[in-house]
Short mmCIF file of C-alpha atoms and ligand atoms in Angstrom, two decimals:
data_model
loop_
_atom_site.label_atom_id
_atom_site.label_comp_id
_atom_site.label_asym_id
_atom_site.label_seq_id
_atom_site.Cartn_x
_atom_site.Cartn_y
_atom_site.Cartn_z
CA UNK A 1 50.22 31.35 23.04
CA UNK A 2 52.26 33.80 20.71
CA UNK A 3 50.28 36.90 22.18
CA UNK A 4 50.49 36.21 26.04
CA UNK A 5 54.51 35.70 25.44
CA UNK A 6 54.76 38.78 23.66
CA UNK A 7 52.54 40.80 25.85
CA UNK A 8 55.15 39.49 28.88
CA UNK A 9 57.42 40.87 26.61
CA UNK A 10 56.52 44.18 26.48
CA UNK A 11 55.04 44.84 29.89
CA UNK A 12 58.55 43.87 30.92
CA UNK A 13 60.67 45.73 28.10
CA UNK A 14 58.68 48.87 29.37
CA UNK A 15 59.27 48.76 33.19
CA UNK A 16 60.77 51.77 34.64
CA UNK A 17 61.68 51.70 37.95
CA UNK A 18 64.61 54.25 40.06
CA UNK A 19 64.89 57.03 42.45
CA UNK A 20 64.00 60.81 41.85
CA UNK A 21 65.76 63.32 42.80
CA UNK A 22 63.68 64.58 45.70
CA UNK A 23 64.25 61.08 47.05
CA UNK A 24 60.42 59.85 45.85
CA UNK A 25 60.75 56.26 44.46
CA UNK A 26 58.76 55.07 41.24
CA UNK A 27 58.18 51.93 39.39
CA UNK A 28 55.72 52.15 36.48
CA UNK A 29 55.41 51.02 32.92
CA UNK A 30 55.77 53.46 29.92
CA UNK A 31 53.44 53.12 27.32
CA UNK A 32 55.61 52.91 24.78
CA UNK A 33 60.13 52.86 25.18
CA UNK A 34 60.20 55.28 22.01
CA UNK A 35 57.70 57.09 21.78
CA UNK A 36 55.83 57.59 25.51
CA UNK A 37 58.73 57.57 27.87
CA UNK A 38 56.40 58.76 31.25
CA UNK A 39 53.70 58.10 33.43
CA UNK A 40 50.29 58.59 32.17
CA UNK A 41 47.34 58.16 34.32
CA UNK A 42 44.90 56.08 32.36
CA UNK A 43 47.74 53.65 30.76
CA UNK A 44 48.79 53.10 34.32
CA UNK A 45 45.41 51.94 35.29
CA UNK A 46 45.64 49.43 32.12
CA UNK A 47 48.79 48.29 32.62
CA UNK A 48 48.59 47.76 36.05
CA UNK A 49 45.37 45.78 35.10
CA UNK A 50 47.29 43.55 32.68
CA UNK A 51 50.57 43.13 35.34
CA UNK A 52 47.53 41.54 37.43
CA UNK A 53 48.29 38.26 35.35
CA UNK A 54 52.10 38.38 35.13
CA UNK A 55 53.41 39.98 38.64
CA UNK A 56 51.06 40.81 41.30
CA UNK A 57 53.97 43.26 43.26
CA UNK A 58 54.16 44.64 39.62
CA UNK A 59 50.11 46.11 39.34
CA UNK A 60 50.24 47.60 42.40
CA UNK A 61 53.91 49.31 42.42
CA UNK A 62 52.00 50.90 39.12
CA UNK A 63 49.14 51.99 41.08
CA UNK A 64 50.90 52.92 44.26
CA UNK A 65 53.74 55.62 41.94
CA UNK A 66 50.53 56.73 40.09
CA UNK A 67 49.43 58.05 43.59
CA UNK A 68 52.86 59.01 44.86
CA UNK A 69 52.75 61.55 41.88
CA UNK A 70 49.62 63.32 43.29
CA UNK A 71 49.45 66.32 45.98
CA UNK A 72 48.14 65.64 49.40
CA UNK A 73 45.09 67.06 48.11
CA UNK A 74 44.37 64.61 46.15
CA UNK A 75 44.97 65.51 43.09
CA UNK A 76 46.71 63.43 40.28
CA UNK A 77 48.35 64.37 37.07
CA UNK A 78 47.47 63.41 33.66
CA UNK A 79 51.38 62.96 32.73
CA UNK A 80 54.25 62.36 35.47
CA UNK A 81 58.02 62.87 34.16
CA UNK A 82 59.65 61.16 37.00
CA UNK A 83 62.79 60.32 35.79
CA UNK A 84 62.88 61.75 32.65
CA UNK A 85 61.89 65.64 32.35
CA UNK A 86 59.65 66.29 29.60
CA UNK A 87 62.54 67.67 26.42
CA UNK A 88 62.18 71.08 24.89
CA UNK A 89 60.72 69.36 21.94
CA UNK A 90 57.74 68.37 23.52
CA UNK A 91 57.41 70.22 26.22
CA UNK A 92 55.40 72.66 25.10
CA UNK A 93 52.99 69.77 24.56
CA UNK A 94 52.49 68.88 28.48
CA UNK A 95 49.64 71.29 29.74
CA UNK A 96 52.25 72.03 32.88
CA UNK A 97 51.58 74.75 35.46
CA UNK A 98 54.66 76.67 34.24
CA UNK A 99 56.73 76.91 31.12
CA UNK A 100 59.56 74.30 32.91
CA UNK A 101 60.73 72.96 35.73
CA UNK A 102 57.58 70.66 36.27
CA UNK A 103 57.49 67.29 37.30
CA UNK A 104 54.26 66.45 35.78
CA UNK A 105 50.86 68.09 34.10
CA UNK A 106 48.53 69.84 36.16
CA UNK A 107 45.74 68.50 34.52
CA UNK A 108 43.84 65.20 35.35
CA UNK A 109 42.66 62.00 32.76
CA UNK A 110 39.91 59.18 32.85
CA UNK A 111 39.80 58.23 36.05
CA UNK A 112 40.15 54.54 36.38
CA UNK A 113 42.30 54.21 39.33
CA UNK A 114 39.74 52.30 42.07
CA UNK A 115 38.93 50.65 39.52
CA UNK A 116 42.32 49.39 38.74
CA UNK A 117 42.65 48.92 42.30
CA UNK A 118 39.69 46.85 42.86
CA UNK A 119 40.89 44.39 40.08
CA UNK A 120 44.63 44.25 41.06
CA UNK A 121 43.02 43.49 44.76
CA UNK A 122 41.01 40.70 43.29
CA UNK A 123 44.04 39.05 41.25
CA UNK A 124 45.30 39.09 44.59
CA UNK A 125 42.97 37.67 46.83
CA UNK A 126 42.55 34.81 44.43
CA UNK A 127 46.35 34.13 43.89
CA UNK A 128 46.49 33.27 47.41
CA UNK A 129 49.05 35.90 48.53
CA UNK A 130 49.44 37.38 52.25
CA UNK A 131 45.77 38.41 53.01
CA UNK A 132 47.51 41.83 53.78
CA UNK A 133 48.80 41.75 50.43
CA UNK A 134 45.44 41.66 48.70
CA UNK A 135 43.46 45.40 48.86
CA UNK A 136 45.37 48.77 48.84
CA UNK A 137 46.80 49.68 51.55
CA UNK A 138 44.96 52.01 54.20
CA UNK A 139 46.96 54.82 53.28
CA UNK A 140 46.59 53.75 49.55
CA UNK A 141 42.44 53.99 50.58
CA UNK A 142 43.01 57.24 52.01
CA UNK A 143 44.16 58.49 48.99
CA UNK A 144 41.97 57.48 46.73
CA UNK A 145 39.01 58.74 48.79
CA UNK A 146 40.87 62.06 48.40
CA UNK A 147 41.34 62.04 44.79
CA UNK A 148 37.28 61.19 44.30
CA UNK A 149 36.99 63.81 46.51
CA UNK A 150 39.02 66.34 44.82
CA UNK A 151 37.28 65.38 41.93
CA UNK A 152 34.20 66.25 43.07
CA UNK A 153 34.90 69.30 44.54
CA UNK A 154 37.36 70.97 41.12
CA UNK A 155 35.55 69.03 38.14
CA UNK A 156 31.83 68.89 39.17
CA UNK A 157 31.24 72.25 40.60
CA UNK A 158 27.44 72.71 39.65
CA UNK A 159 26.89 69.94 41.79
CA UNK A 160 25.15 67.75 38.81
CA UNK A 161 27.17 64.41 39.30
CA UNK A 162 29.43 64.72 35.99
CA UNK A 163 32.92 65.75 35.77
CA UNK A 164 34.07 68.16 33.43
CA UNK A 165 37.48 67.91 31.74
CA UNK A 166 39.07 71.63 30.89
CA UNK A 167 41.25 70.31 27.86
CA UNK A 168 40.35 67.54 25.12
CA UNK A 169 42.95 65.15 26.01
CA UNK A 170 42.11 64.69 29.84
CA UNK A 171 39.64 62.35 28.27
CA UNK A 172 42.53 60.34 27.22
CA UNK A 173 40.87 61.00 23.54
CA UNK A 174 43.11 63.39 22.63
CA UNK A 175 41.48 64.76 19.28
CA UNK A 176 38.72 62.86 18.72
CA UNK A 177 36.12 64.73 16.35
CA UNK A 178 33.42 65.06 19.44
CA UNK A 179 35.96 67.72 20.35
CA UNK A 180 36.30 69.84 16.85
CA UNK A 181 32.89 71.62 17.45
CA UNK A 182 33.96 72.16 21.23
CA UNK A 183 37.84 73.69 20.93
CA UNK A 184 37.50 74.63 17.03
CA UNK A 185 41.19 76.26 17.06
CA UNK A 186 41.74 75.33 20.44
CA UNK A 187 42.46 71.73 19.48
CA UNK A 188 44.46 69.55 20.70
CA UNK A 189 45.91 68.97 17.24
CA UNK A 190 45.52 72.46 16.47
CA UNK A 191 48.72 75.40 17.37
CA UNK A 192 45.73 77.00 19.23
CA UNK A 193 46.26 74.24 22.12
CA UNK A 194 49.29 76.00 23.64
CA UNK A 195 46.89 78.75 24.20
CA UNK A 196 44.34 76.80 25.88
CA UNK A 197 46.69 75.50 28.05
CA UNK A 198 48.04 79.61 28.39
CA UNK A 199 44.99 80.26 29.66
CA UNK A 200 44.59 77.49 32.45
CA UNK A 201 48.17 78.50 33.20
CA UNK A 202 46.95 82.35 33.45
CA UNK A 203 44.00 81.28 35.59
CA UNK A 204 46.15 79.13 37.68
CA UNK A 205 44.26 76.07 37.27
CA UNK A 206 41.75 77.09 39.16
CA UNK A 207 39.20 74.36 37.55
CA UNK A 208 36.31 76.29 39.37
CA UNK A 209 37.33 79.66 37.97
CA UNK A 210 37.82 78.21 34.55
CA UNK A 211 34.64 76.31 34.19
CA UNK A 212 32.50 79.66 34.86
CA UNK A 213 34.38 82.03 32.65
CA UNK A 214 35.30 80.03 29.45
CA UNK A 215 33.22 77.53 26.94
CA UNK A 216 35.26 75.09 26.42
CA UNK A 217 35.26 72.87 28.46
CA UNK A 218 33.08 69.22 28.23
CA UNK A 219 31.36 67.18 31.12
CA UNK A 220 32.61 64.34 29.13
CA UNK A 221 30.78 60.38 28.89
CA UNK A 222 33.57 58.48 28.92
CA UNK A 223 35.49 60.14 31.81
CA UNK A 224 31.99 59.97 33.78
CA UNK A 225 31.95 56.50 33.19
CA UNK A 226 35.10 55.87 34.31
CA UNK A 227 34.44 58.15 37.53
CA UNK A 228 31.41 56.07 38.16
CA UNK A 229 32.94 52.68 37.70
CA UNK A 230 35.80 53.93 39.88
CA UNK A 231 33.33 55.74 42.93
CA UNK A 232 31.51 51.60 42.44
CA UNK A 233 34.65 50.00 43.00
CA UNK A 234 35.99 52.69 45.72
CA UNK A 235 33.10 51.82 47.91
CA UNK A 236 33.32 48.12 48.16
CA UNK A 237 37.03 48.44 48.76
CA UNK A 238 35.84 50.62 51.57
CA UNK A 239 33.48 48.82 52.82
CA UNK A 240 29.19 49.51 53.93
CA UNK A 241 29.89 52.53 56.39
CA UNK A 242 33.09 54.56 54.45
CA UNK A 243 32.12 53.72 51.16
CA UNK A 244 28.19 54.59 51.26
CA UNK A 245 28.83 58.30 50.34
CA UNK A 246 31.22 57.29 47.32
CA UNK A 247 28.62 54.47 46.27
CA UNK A 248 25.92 57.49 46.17
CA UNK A 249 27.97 59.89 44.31
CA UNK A 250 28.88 57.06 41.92
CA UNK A 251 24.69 56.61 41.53
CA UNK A 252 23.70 60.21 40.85
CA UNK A 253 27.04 60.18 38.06
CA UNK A 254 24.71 57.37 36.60
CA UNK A 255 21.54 58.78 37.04
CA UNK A 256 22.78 62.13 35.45
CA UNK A 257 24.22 60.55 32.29
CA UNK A 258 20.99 58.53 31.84
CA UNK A 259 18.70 61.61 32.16
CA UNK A 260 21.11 64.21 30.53
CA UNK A 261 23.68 62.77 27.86
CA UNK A 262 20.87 59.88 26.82
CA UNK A 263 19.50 60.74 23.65
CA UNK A 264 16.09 58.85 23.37
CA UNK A 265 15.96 59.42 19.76
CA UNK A 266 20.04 58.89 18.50
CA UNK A 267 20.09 55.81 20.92
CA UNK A 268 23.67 56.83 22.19
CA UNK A 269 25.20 59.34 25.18
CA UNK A 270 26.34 62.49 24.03
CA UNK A 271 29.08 64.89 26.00
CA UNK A 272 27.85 68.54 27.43
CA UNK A 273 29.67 71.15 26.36
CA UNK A 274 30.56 74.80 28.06
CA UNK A 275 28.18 76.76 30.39
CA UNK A 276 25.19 76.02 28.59
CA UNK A 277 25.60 72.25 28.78
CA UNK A 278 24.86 71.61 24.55
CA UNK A 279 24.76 68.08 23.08
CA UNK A 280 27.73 67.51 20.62
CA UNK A 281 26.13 64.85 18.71
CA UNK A 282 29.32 63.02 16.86
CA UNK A 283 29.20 59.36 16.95
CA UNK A 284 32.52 57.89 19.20
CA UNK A 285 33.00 54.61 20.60
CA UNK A 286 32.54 57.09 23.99
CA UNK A 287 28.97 57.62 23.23
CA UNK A 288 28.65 53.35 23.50
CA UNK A 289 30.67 53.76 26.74
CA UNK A 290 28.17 53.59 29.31
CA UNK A 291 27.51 50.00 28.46
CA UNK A 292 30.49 49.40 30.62
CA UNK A 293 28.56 50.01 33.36
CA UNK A 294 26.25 47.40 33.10
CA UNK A 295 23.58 46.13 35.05
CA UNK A 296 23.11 50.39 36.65
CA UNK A 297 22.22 51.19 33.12
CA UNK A 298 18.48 49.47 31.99
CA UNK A 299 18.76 46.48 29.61
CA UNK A 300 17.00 48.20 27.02
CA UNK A 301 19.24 51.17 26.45
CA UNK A 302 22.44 48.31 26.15
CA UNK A 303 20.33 46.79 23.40
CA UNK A 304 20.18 49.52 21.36
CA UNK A 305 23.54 50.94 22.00
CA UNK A 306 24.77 47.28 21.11
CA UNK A 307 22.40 46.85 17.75
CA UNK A 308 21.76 49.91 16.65
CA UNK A 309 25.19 51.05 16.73
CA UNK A 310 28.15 48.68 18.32
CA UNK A 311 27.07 45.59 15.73
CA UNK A 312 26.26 47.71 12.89
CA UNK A 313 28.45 47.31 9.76
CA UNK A 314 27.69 50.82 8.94
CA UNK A 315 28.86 52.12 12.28
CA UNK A 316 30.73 50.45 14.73
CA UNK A 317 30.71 46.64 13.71
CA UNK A 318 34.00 46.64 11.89
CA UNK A 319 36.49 44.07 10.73
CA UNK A 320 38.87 44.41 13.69
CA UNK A 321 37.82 45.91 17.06
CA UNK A 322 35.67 48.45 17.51
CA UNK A 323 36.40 51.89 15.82
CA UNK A 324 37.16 55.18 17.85
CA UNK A 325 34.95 57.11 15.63
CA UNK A 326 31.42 56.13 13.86
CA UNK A 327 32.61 54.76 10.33
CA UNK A 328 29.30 56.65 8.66
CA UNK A 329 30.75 59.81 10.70
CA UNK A 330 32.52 62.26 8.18
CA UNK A 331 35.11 63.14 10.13
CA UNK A 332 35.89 58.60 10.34
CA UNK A 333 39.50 58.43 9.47
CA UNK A 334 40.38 54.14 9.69
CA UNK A 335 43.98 55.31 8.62
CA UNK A 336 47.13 56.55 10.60
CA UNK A 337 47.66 60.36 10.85
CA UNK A 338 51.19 62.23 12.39
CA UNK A 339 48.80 64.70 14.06
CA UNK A 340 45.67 63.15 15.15
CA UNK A 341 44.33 60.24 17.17
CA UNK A 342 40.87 58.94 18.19
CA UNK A 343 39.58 59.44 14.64
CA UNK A 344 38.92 56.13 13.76
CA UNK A 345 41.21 53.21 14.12
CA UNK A 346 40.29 50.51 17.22
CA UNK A 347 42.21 50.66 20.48
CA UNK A 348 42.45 47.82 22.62
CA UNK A 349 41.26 49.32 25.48
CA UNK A 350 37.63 50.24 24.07
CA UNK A 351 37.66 46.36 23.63
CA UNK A 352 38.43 45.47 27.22
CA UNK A 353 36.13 48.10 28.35
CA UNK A 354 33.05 47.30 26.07
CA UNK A 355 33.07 43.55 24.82
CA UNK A 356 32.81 41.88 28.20
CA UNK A 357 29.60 44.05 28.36
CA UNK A 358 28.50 42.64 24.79
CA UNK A 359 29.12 38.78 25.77
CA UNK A 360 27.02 39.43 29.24
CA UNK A 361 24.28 40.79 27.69
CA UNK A 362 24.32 37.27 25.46
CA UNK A 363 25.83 38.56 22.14
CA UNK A 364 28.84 35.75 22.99
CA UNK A 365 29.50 35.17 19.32
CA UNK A 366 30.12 38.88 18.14
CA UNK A 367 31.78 39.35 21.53
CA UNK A 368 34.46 36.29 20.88
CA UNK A 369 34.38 37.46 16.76
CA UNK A 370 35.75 41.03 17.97
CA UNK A 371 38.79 39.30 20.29
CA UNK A 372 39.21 37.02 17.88
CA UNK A 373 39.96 39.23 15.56
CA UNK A 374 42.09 42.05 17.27
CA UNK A 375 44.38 38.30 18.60
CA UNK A 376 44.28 38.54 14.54
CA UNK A 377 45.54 41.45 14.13
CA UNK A 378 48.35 41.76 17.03
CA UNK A 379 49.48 38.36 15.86
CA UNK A 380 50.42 39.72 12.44
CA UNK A 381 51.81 43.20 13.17
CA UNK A 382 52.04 42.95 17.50
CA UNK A 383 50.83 45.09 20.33
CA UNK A 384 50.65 48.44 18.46
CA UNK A 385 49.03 51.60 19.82
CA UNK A 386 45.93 50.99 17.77
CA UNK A 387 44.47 49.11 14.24
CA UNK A 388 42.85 49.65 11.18
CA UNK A 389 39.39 48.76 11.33
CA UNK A 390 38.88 47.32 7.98
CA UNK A 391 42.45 45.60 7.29
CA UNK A 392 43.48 45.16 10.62
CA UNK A 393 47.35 46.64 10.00
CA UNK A 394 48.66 47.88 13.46
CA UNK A 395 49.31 51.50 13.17
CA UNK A 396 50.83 53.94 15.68
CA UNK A 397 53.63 53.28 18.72
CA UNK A 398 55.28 49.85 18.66
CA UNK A 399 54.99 47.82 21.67
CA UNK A 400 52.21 49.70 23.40
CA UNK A 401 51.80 48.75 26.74
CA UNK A 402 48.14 49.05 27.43
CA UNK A 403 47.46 46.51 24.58
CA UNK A 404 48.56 43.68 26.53
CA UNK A 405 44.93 44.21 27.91
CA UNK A 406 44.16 41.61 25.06
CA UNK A 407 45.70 38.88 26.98
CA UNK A 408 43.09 39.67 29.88
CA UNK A 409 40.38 40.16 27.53
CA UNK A 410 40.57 36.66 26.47
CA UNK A 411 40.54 35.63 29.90
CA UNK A 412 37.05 37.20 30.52
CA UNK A 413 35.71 36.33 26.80
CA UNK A 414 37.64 33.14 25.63
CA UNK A 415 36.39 31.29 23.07
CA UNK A 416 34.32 28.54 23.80
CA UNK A 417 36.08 26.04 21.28
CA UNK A 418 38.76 26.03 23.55
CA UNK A 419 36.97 26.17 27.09
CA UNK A 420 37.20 22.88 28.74
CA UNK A 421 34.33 20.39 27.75
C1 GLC B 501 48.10 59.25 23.52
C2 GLC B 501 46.67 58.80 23.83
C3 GLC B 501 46.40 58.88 25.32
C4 GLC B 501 47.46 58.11 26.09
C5 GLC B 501 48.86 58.57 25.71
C6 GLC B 501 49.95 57.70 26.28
O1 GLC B 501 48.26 60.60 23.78
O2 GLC B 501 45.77 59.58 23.11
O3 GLC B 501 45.12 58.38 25.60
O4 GLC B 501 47.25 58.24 27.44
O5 GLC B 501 49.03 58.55 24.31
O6 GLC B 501 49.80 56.40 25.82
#
């Protein structure tokens, strides 16, 4: 198959590996060899994901540098430089602690990581490799409990169960339009960024500080669905008696985004923003997230997120994948734009997180229709950053790592013409 060759390809072509020099080794893949030349959280957790079917050692010498760039504390940045400081050009883009001299962001993104983990463990156990081989490591499980713990204690101080993300793009969504009503001229695409990330740097990063003196700032659904699929998967790598605390935290992250970012009458989940917790009601594939986390959220919500909105030709039910932005929405841009992303074109990743969801809830033939098409679309232009939803041109980086996911995805969805009789 064209796509699984070319997806080996590129997971290979963008393999980093070498020595820093404070002696710390790292071997990760960079999203893309022009254009994204780091470490980036999320992508890591993707790639790592997608290694899981080419080179076992691979996925978890992603996973295991993704937590050698955190602090004992367990924190872990959104962006690591490792070999490659961040240039003057862009620097000023990388929400650092200081101006330079950093080796990576002090700010966080979606946080998949046990949930990587869990799946890289899985590939392993049923490859067959050295049973020792097949979870993380104890000191890998160490760490991870102290990164959900960190988590807890900086992003969710009010206690509620959801994390809150200080600056649009910890989301991963850099400057998709649920943000514009949030950050006006703080945008990420906006020149008012670099004083967003002033201030953080002026309040030290003090998360807890930050969240009770400013507004903007966003307990966000996506990265709350990710925390919650990751505090799921944490615990049953840990086991009944370690994990029972995460499994509990990962319940009330549920729970809240049921009772608070569930709107009965919209049908979708809608983010919180600043002190006084508002609903910013703009339709992006995040507000469909939570059907990720499948059988914790009732059947009947799934149902409508899926009709209502994920099949609908007015909304989400595009050509190719499934668009980052509403396409009734006003702000719904399908095309490619220097400055902006997350406005409407279909990532691969919103795929792999949402359409195994769609085909176990029994809607198999729109499930295989959307991987179907997307195989379409990489076939004709290849792994690009993301696609246009009606013509299904790649648009953005070339050879974007995390879209080898689609080789994966038609692993859990293939199409049933072609499953064995
Ligand atoms: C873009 C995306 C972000 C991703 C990064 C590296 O900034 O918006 O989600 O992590 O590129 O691929």
């Amino acid at each position: 198959m064209l796509i699984d060759a070319d997806a080996e390809r590129v997971l290979r072509d963008n393999w980093r590996e070498g020595i820093r020099h404070d002696g710390i080794e790292y071997a990760y893949t960079c999203p893309s060899p022009r254009r994204y030349k780091h470490q980036w959280y999320w992508d890591s957790c993707f790639h790592a994901i997608a290694w899981s079917r080419v080179d076992l050692a691979r996925a978890r010498a992603e996973l295991e540098t993704l937590m050698r760039a955190g602090q004992p504390d367990g924190f872990i940045p959104h962006t690591t430089f490792w070999g490659r400081p961040a240039v003057w050009r862009r620097a000023p883009f990388y929400a650092t602690e200081r101006w330079r001299g950093c080796e990576a962001t002090a700010s966080i993104q979606t946080p998949l990581l046990a949930f990587a983990w869990e799946i890289v463990a899985a590939a392993s156990a049923s490859a067959a490799a050295s049973p020792s081989a097949e979870g993380p490591a104890p000191t890998a499980l160490a760490g991870l409990r102290a990164h959900h713990d960190w988590l807890a204690h900086h992003r969710d101080p009010d206690d509620d169960g959801l994390l809150t993300i200080l600056l649009p793009d910890e989301s991963g969504l850099d400057d998709s339009p649920k943000y514009d009503p949030v950050y006006g001229r703080l945008s990420h695409y906006r020149p008012g960024y670099f004083w967003l990330v002033d201030r953080c740097r002026r309040l030290r990063w003090d998360s807890r500080a930050i969240i009770a003196a400013t507004d903007e700032h966003v307990e966000d659904v996506l990265v709350n669905v990710a925390y919650a699929l990751s505090g799921h998967a944490l615990a049953r790598l840990l086991g009944h008696a370690d994990g029972a605390a995460y499994a509990r935290r990962a319940d009330a992250t549920v729970a809240a985004l049921l009772e608070r970012c569930w709107d009965e009458r919209r049908g979708l989940f809608f983010d919180l923003a600043g002190r006084r917790e508002r609903r910013v009601e703009v339709s992006t594939w995040s507000a469909l997230a939570p059907l990720a986390l499948g059988e914790a959220v009732p059947e009947e919500i799934r149902r409508r997120l899926v009709e209502e909105h994920l099949l609908d030709p007015r909304r989400f039910g595009a050509a190719y994948g499934i668009p980052s932005v509403s396409m009734d929405e006003p702000a719904f841009n399908p095309e490619w734009d220097r400055f902006k992303t997350w406005r409407g074109p279909s990532w691969v990743n919103t795929a792999w997180l949402l359409v195994p969801a769609l085909a176990d809830l029994g809607y198999r033939d729109e499930a295989e229709r959307i991987v179907g098409a997307l195989t379409t679309a990489a076939g004709r232009t290849g792994l690009r950053e993301y696609y246009h939803p009606h013509t299904g041109a790649g648009l953005g980086a070339r050879d974007f790592a995390w879209s080898t996911l689609l080789v994966d995805l038609r692993a859990r969805v293939p199409p049933r013409s072609a499953a064995p009789a």
